């Protein structure tokens, strides 16, 4: 993308932007620029209400980076993720993935939802294959792909089980496998471990770190758990509510695997917690 | 991590079928037992309330004559043809209503308008068009049957778990594919419930049709003929046969379908 400045009018819009912003953003995998979202809630009988969920969010994520977004409930984290999945239309700003403007859903993004969202009528195997089939990958590759992700997520023996017969932790493993099987450019995860018990959550956090180190996917992970964010992320983005915006950002420069009892870990965790705490105070004042 | 193992033994199979028969027939057998006890004691005059055994022997006699089986067969054929059309049309219309806003606002008032009109009230109109024919009967039953099927399918589609739709859409599923791959299977428990209500309604309208359009044969015809000759054994026998056929159809077809699909998938609790 080495466009001479003088020829920039020839370049596609997205490239032109990058040139203006500077060399750093050329390598950005994901660019979010002044994102805004206002919901118009139809309350029936002629009443409607405007809810500004996201005020003005800008964010850049580099290739292979693990970014956590943390913030209180209702600060627009899910909304932001849904917009990036192409499931909600944005009302302002722009998003670029690999330089391409993003608005529709696409198979270049894998989404993992808090409540798993597995298709109950499809077996574990068929769930994992759902997106693979959507991508029109030839059938002779299917077995290899399924086996690969079944093994990666330790789901051996459950290929033909229906999701509603599995425990929550196992279901989320399937959902992660289904998202990874798309071989997406961006993995979007909305509080994926929020519905799990503490032990299963800790276990899956480790699984996710292992998988991320293997696949080097770019991950946007939403959580409201400070320890989870500190354990997983390269960088934590802090959001505040009403309306949702980014208030702080912390780099987590700890080597993995991380020890949640190590003093460095605890310090970052405490910093993060106090950041969230302080913005809650300003909110109440 | 250990996987799953499946076991099927002859013993478990036999137990399953034994339980199925027991659980389905025992309540009815008890009911008939009470009937027999009451009528045997002649607490109600036997002309009005004959014994089950009398009814049963009358039936056997009619069956050997071949008449009863023809009545039953004729009614079942009428019913199945009507239900066939109603299931297909009703389910498709319901899905389209649940998936498309335009169809929804066009059809919701129409369907609700017709949903309060009893099937029997439609016969005078259909008979005007088609005369006292099989078509008139079948068309009326299909129409009346499709209404609850449409309403249930519509609600079923609208209440499919939204994150499932999100998951599907995030993987570029839309339009007809979304309908077939997600909305239909996702709404199946409610859709089957609608088929159940629809088929029950089909029986009721069928009987009304056989009274009003008075064809040659049919269970309704037989009952109303018996009313004229005050043959209470045939009247009750007819009612029992209809109830039993409806019940058998529900158990063998719809309930089996449920067990094989939504219950197997864990979308519906087991009994
Ligand atoms: N589909 C929607 N329609 C209307 N308002 C919504 C919708 N989704 C979210 N909101 C509103 O947007 C705000 C942010 O919600 P959300 O993104 O779910 O927050 P979070 O995930 O951070 O808890 C909330 O005030 C919520 O009520
Ligand atoms: Mg949320």
XYZ file of C-alpha atoms and ligand atoms in Angstrom:
584
model
C 0.000 0.000 0.000
C 2.864 2.354 -0.702
C 0.869 5.086 -2.362
C 2.868 8.255 -3.028
C 1.094 11.088 -1.262
C 0.634 12.967 -4.504
C -1.333 10.123 -6.108
C -3.528 9.608 -3.092
C -6.638 10.821 -4.918
C -6.392 7.627 -6.976
C -6.415 5.378 -3.960
C -9.578 3.814 -2.574
C -11.172 5.776 0.209
C -9.901 3.538 2.975
C -6.289 3.711 1.850
C -6.514 7.460 1.508
C -7.591 7.682 5.124
C -4.607 5.659 6.251
C -2.258 7.947 4.428
C -3.721 10.930 6.165
C -3.497 9.361 9.589
C 0.064 8.153 9.255
C 2.203 5.052 9.021
C 1.014 3.500 12.268
C -2.513 2.900 11.089
C -1.455 1.257 7.844
C -0.671 -1.832 9.884
C -3.923 -1.584 11.842
C -6.139 -4.592 11.361
C -9.221 -2.883 12.664
C -9.883 0.855 12.631
C -12.889 2.325 14.385
C -13.363 5.989 13.768
C -15.838 8.162 15.749
C -18.360 5.360 16.010
C -21.813 6.418 17.130
C -24.983 4.523 17.789
C -28.383 5.814 18.776
C -31.231 3.356 19.179
C -34.740 4.453 18.462
C -36.847 2.312 20.754
C -40.422 1.923 19.638
C -42.501 1.681 22.781
C -45.797 1.318 20.974
C -48.883 3.520 20.904
C -46.906 6.261 19.169
C -44.185 6.550 21.793
C -40.563 6.267 20.846
C -37.400 6.894 22.806
C -33.885 7.682 21.640
C -31.088 5.911 23.466
C -27.566 6.995 22.728
C -25.649 3.788 23.345
C -22.284 4.857 21.906
C -21.241 8.477 21.767
C -17.920 8.659 20.026
C -15.632 5.669 20.019
C -12.357 5.501 18.133
C -10.045 2.539 18.393
C -7.313 0.833 16.426
C -6.368 -2.788 16.806
C -3.252 -4.281 15.267
C -3.021 -7.667 13.615
C -2.886 -10.473 16.149
C -3.648 -8.222 19.081
C -5.850 -9.356 21.956
C -7.950 -6.389 23.064
C -10.376 -6.494 25.974
C -13.149 -3.945 26.323
C -14.307 -3.490 29.872
C -16.994 -1.305 31.381
C -20.112 -1.282 33.492
C -23.296 -2.902 32.313
C -25.147 -0.780 29.768
C -22.110 1.171 28.538
C -22.596 -0.082 24.986
C -20.047 -2.903 24.847
C -22.433 -5.368 23.250
C -23.758 -2.722 20.911
C -20.234 -2.000 19.713
C -19.580 -5.675 19.110
C -22.876 -6.155 17.290
C -22.028 -3.257 14.997
C -18.668 -4.817 14.242
C -20.362 -8.120 13.527
C -22.522 -6.202 11.035
C -25.670 -7.131 12.932
C -26.651 -3.591 13.980
C -26.341 -0.592 11.661
C -24.200 2.218 13.014
C -25.587 5.758 13.099
C -22.262 7.522 12.698
C -18.542 7.030 12.140
C -16.719 4.395 10.190
C -15.142 0.996 10.679
C -12.444 -0.602 8.543
C -11.304 -4.187 8.703
C -8.167 -4.835 6.663
C -8.758 -1.470 5.038
C -12.228 -2.420 3.857
C -15.205 -0.440 5.173
C -17.393 -2.691 7.242
C -21.146 -2.588 7.569
C -22.668 -5.967 6.680
C -22.180 -9.320 8.440
C -19.379 -11.347 6.948
C -17.589 -14.665 7.181
C -14.328 -12.825 7.855
C -15.551 -12.285 11.427
C -16.285 -14.978 13.979
C -18.714 -14.076 16.741
C -19.035 -15.770 20.123
C -22.062 -14.786 22.196
C -22.570 -14.913 25.937
C -25.446 -17.369 25.670
C -23.568 -19.630 23.227
C -26.106 -19.290 20.384
C -25.526 -22.829 19.170
C -28.176 -24.300 16.907
C -29.943 -26.909 19.075
C -31.023 -28.963 16.052
C -27.472 -29.420 14.792
C -24.948 -31.755 16.399
C -21.641 -30.390 17.691
C -20.036 -31.400 14.416
C -22.722 -29.769 12.283
C -22.579 -26.606 14.373
C -18.845 -26.332 13.802
C -19.397 -26.958 10.097
C -22.150 -24.350 9.751
C -19.896 -21.460 8.809
C -17.523 -23.730 6.900
C -20.416 -24.679 4.629
C -21.436 -21.035 4.346
C -17.903 -20.342 3.113
C -18.459 -23.001 0.441
C -15.347 -24.901 1.428
C -15.239 -28.190 -0.531
C -16.748 -31.136 1.265
C -13.607 -33.254 1.254
C -11.991 -30.712 3.588
C -14.820 -30.805 6.135
C -13.666 -33.776 8.178
C -10.187 -32.356 8.536
C -11.486 -28.977 9.685
C -13.918 -30.432 12.205
C -11.330 -32.805 13.637
C -8.837 -29.978 13.953
C -11.115 -27.716 15.993
C -12.657 -30.594 17.951
C -9.158 -31.440 19.085
C -8.155 -27.827 19.699
C -11.151 -27.329 21.994
C -10.914 -30.850 23.543
C -14.356 -31.893 22.329
C -13.388 -35.407 21.256
C -16.234 -37.868 21.628
C -18.948 -35.245 21.518
C -19.120 -34.782 17.732
C -22.609 -36.208 17.463
C -24.062 -34.790 20.659
C -26.683 -32.062 20.479
C -25.615 -28.812 22.183
C -28.479 -28.705 24.678
C -27.140 -31.963 26.121
C -23.809 -30.328 26.995
C -22.683 -28.341 30.026
C -22.284 -24.574 29.684
C -18.505 -24.812 29.472
C -18.684 -27.441 26.746
C -21.228 -25.408 24.810
C -18.956 -22.388 24.827
C -16.089 -24.560 23.607
C -18.278 -25.563 20.662
C -19.206 -21.943 20.002
C -15.543 -20.947 19.993
C -14.736 -23.849 17.683
C -17.537 -22.760 15.350
C -16.163 -19.216 15.228
C -12.583 -20.385 14.717
C -13.572 -22.824 11.979
C -14.420 -19.783 9.854
C -10.716 -18.920 10.045
C -11.829 -15.328 10.645
C -9.752 -12.177 10.386
C -11.329 -10.939 13.590
C -12.737 -12.841 16.532
C -15.517 -10.976 18.356
C -16.420 -12.276 21.801
C -19.184 -10.791 23.959
C -18.711 -11.793 27.594
C -18.351 -15.396 26.448
C -17.540 -16.710 29.913
C -19.979 -14.501 31.813
C -22.544 -17.265 32.266
C -20.068 -19.866 33.523
C -19.012 -20.842 37.025
C -15.658 -19.555 38.288
C -13.722 -22.757 37.749
C -14.994 -23.375 34.215
C -14.338 -19.733 33.425
C -10.708 -19.885 34.587
C -10.271 -23.069 32.614
C -11.687 -21.605 29.409
C -9.649 -18.424 29.808
C -6.526 -20.566 29.707
C -7.881 -22.515 26.714
C -8.537 -19.250 24.909
C -5.024 -17.954 25.561
C -3.563 -21.220 24.252
C -5.735 -21.103 21.151
C -4.884 -17.465 20.550
C -1.161 -18.211 20.809
C -1.604 -21.020 18.283
C -3.759 -19.153 15.787
C -2.594 -15.547 16.304
C -6.076 -14.244 15.635
C -7.005 -10.639 16.276
C -9.450 -10.740 19.179
C -11.899 -8.194 20.529
C -13.108 -9.560 23.828
C -15.794 -7.917 25.920
C -15.978 -8.464 29.636
C -16.878 -6.744 32.850
C -14.433 -8.816 34.872
C -11.212 -6.967 35.717
C -9.180 -10.098 36.415
C -10.344 -11.699 33.175
C -9.293 -8.646 31.186
C -5.896 -8.535 32.895
C -5.366 -12.243 32.344
C -6.245 -12.225 28.654
C -5.467 -8.900 27.074
C -2.532 -7.195 25.425
C -4.492 -4.003 25.917
C -7.582 -3.151 27.930
C -10.012 -0.471 26.820
C -12.141 1.032 29.572
C -15.572 2.356 28.692
C -18.049 4.368 30.716
C -21.796 4.507 30.445
C -24.505 6.922 29.401
C -23.440 7.569 26.749
C -20.851 4.899 26.056
C -17.350 6.181 25.343
C -13.747 5.205 25.921
C -12.296 6.740 29.073
C -8.969 4.976 29.493
C -6.655 2.406 28.050
C -4.088 0.170 29.739
C -1.387 -1.936 28.147
C -0.800 -5.283 29.836
C 2.833 -6.092 29.186
C 3.027 -9.318 31.104
C 4.388 -12.524 29.600
C 2.033 -15.445 29.219
C 1.085 -17.705 30.913
C 0.157 -15.106 33.497
C 0.104 -15.781 37.178
C -2.910 -14.092 38.701
C -1.152 -14.022 42.077
C 2.063 -12.385 40.827
C 2.559 -8.845 42.235
C 2.823 -7.308 38.727
C -0.480 -8.907 37.773
C -2.202 -7.776 40.936
C -0.914 -4.256 40.435
C -2.329 -3.947 36.942
C -5.556 -5.511 38.082
C -5.774 -2.963 40.904
C -5.008 -0.051 38.571
C -7.698 -1.158 36.222
C -10.204 -1.588 39.023
C -9.482 1.875 40.388
C -9.859 3.392 36.902
C -13.296 1.862 36.613
C -14.068 2.864 40.180
C -13.063 6.514 39.615
C -15.228 6.896 36.543
C -18.139 5.485 38.471
C -17.586 8.243 41.026
C -17.519 10.979 38.397
C -20.706 9.493 37.075
C -22.400 9.842 40.421
C -21.154 13.368 41.111
C -12.325 -35.838 28.419
C -14.515 -38.878 27.874
C -17.068 -38.880 25.128
C -20.468 -40.410 24.934
C -21.519 -43.984 24.390
C -24.842 -45.119 23.021
C -26.571 -48.261 24.211
C -29.664 -49.917 22.837
C -30.685 -53.196 24.353
C -33.694 -55.317 23.495
C -34.747 -55.047 27.074
C -34.709 -51.250 27.027
C -36.603 -51.235 23.736
C -39.267 -53.590 24.992
C -39.583 -51.533 28.143
C -39.960 -48.345 26.074
C -42.822 -49.717 23.978
C -44.498 -51.336 26.965
C -44.412 -48.026 28.822
C -45.677 -46.137 25.771
C -48.681 -48.444 25.451
C -49.329 -48.432 29.176
C -49.066 -44.673 29.610
C -51.302 -43.974 26.648
C -53.942 -46.622 27.021
C -54.267 -46.952 30.768
C -56.020 -43.600 31.363
C -58.517 -44.392 28.613
C -59.022 -47.926 29.846
C -59.818 -46.554 33.300
C -62.343 -44.142 31.817
C -64.043 -46.918 29.869
C -63.976 -49.073 33.000
C -65.901 -46.431 34.936
C -68.353 -46.184 32.043
C -68.914 -49.934 32.052
C -69.390 -49.915 35.829
C -71.982 -47.104 35.693
C -73.940 -48.586 32.779
C -73.743 -52.126 34.168
C -75.369 -50.876 37.390
C -77.988 -49.164 35.182
C -77.610 -45.895 37.103
C -78.532 -44.230 33.813
C -81.236 -45.805 31.577
C -79.491 -48.258 29.177
C -81.276 -46.790 26.117
C -79.456 -43.537 26.799
C -76.227 -44.984 28.108
C -75.472 -48.467 26.781
C -72.736 -50.724 28.074
C -69.324 -50.536 26.464
C -69.563 -54.214 25.601
C -72.835 -53.646 23.701
C -71.226 -50.828 21.769
C -68.223 -52.994 21.087
C -70.229 -55.967 19.794
C -72.270 -53.680 17.531
C -69.017 -52.370 16.128
C -67.640 -55.845 15.464
C -70.860 -56.764 13.680
C -70.670 -53.662 11.501
C -67.041 -54.290 10.757
C -67.758 -57.806 9.510
C -70.473 -56.305 7.295
C -67.784 -54.021 5.887
C -69.898 -50.889 6.432
C -68.044 -49.475 9.384
C -64.621 -49.759 7.788
C -65.894 -47.904 4.728
C -67.288 -45.134 6.955
C -63.984 -44.879 8.817
C -61.896 -45.036 5.653
C -63.946 -42.358 3.912
C -63.655 -39.974 6.856
C -59.927 -40.582 7.234
C -59.272 -39.973 3.546
C -61.252 -36.710 3.686
C -59.387 -35.677 6.782
C -55.937 -36.551 5.495
C -56.404 -34.728 2.206
C -57.641 -31.609 4.008
C -54.923 -31.760 6.649
C -52.266 -32.254 3.969
C -53.182 -28.991 2.257
C -53.682 -27.137 5.547
C -50.311 -28.226 6.951
C -48.383 -27.159 3.891
C -50.248 -23.915 3.232
C -50.627 -22.970 6.898
C -46.981 -23.572 7.760
C -45.687 -21.699 4.727
C -48.022 -18.738 5.293
C -47.108 -18.672 8.993
C -43.384 -18.690 8.296
C -43.675 -15.957 5.705
C -45.758 -13.880 8.125
C -43.150 -14.338 10.829
C -40.270 -13.480 8.542
C -41.630 -10.589 6.475
C -43.047 -7.425 7.943
C -45.145 -6.693 4.869
C -46.834 -10.082 4.903
C -47.253 -9.761 8.611
C -49.259 -6.557 8.561
C -51.229 -7.699 5.521
C -52.199 -11.052 6.947
C -52.503 -10.667 10.718
C -55.891 -8.893 10.517
C -57.174 -11.340 7.909
C -56.139 -14.419 9.860
C -57.535 -13.045 13.100
C -60.771 -12.184 11.308
C -61.222 -15.773 10.217
C -59.889 -17.336 13.387
C -63.082 -16.531 15.300
C -65.376 -17.938 12.622
C -66.242 -21.579 13.332
C -65.609 -23.974 10.460
C -69.245 -25.001 10.422
C -70.275 -21.425 9.570
C -68.155 -21.577 6.421
C -70.052 -24.506 4.898
C -73.032 -22.535 3.606
C -70.600 -20.383 1.615
C -68.456 -23.196 0.247
C -71.557 -25.216 -0.616
C -72.817 -22.230 -2.587
C -69.672 -22.425 -4.694
C -69.033 -26.140 -4.987
C -72.412 -27.652 -4.148
C -72.809 -30.705 -1.911
C -69.481 -32.125 -3.032
C -66.321 -33.574 -1.566
C -64.474 -30.457 -2.694
C -66.724 -28.257 -0.585
C -65.994 -30.399 2.485
C -62.248 -30.662 1.901
C -61.832 -26.970 1.114
C -63.732 -25.912 4.212
C -61.759 -28.240 6.478
C -58.440 -27.141 4.967
C -59.318 -23.520 5.417
C -60.451 -23.863 9.013
C -57.482 -26.068 9.875
C -54.911 -23.743 8.406
C -55.912 -20.850 10.703
C -54.466 -22.160 14.005
C -51.494 -23.570 12.096
C -50.772 -20.144 10.626
C -51.120 -18.392 13.978
C -48.872 -20.829 15.812
C -46.215 -20.905 13.123
C -46.205 -17.117 13.013
C -45.728 -16.822 16.782
C -43.185 -19.664 16.713
C -41.063 -17.906 14.105
C -41.303 -14.560 15.894
C -40.151 -16.063 19.166
C -37.132 -17.956 17.851
C -34.262 -17.078 20.170
C -32.853 -13.841 18.829
C -29.190 -14.691 19.364
C -29.661 -17.763 17.172
C -30.822 -15.459 14.402
C -27.866 -13.189 15.141
C -25.457 -16.112 14.998
C -26.909 -17.237 11.676
C -26.892 -13.748 10.214
C -23.319 -13.188 11.378
C -22.427 -16.160 9.185
C -24.104 -14.633 6.150
C -27.377 -16.521 6.345
C -30.315 -14.549 5.013
C -33.576 -14.778 3.104
C -34.848 -18.245 2.279
C -31.790 -19.927 3.803
C -32.425 -18.176 7.123
C -36.031 -19.326 6.939
C -35.211 -22.959 6.274
C -32.029 -23.345 8.298
C -32.953 -21.380 11.394
C -36.483 -20.008 11.627
C -38.245 -23.269 10.784
C -36.250 -25.637 13.023
C -36.074 -22.987 15.731
C -39.842 -22.642 15.836
C -40.596 -26.347 15.440
C -41.889 -26.954 19.009
C -44.513 -24.243 18.557
C -45.208 -25.225 14.959
C -45.934 -28.822 15.974
C -48.250 -27.533 18.706
C -50.080 -25.636 15.957
C -50.361 -28.782 13.838
C -51.878 -30.493 16.848
C -54.514 -27.786 17.319
C -55.139 -27.678 13.573
C -55.668 -31.411 13.214
C -58.037 -31.446 16.178
C -59.969 -28.667 14.503
C -59.989 -30.617 11.247
C -61.817 -33.508 12.939
C -64.445 -31.184 14.336
C -65.059 -29.441 11.033
C -65.075 -32.789 9.238
C -67.912 -34.022 11.419
C -69.884 -30.814 10.879
C -69.299 -31.149 7.150
C -70.525 -34.701 7.081
C -73.694 -33.543 8.776
C -74.353 -30.538 6.538
C -73.138 -31.733 3.160
C -74.530 -35.215 3.926
C -72.360 -37.342 1.685
C -72.966 -41.098 1.323
C -70.330 -42.290 3.728
C -68.386 -41.085 6.747
C -68.332 -41.390 10.513
C -70.401 -38.222 10.889
C -73.018 -39.548 8.489
C -73.204 -42.759 10.492
C -73.684 -40.948 13.798
C -76.391 -38.644 12.505
C -78.200 -41.541 10.823
C -78.139 -43.373 14.138
C -79.590 -40.328 15.830
C -82.694 -40.664 13.668
C -83.167 -44.279 14.647
C -82.241 -43.534 18.279
C -79.491 -46.169 18.121
C -77.460 -45.045 21.115
C -74.864 -47.810 20.784
C -73.920 -46.562 17.316
C -73.936 -42.927 18.458
C -71.532 -43.593 21.318
C -69.540 -46.059 19.249
C -69.025 -43.368 16.591
C -67.862 -40.870 19.180
C -65.443 -43.386 20.657
C -64.019 -44.257 17.240
C -63.481 -40.595 16.338
C -61.847 -39.826 19.653
C -59.673 -42.868 19.350
C -58.590 -42.098 15.787
C -57.733 -38.523 16.670
C -55.818 -39.654 19.699
C -53.963 -42.394 17.799
C -53.015 -39.970 15.055
C -51.680 -37.465 17.581
C -49.659 -40.078 19.439
C -48.321 -42.001 16.470
C -47.559 -39.127 14.136
C -47.144 -35.841 16.002
C -45.816 -37.170 19.274
C -43.369 -39.443 17.445
C -42.246 -36.502 15.351
C -41.696 -34.529 18.536
C -39.677 -37.292 20.156
C -37.555 -37.664 17.027
C -36.891 -33.927 16.665
C -37.406 -31.245 19.303
C -37.199 -33.626 22.243
C -34.098 -35.329 20.870
C -32.504 -31.928 20.342
C -33.304 -30.941 23.919
C -35.574 -28.097 22.815
C -38.464 -29.635 24.726
C -38.469 -31.284 28.128
C -39.265 -34.953 28.259
C -42.446 -36.121 29.883
N -31.634 -3.546 20.623
C -31.648 -2.442 21.413
N -32.652 -1.558 21.304
C -32.674 -0.473 22.089
N -31.742 -0.149 22.995
C -30.718 -0.980 23.148
C -30.613 -2.174 22.369
N -29.479 -2.827 22.725
C -28.924 -2.064 23.695
N -29.652 -0.957 23.951
C -29.324 0.109 24.925
O -28.026 0.548 24.654
C -27.286 0.702 25.851
C -26.051 -0.165 25.803
O -26.420 -1.526 25.855
P -25.390 -2.718 25.672
O -24.585 -2.478 24.469
O -26.144 -3.987 25.726
O -24.499 -2.567 26.973
P -23.446 -3.565 27.621
O -23.238 -4.713 26.701
O -22.224 -2.739 27.838
O -24.029 -3.997 28.941
C -28.216 0.364 26.990
O -28.732 1.551 27.505
C -29.300 -0.437 26.337
O -30.518 -0.240 26.982
Mg -23.590 -6.805 27.010
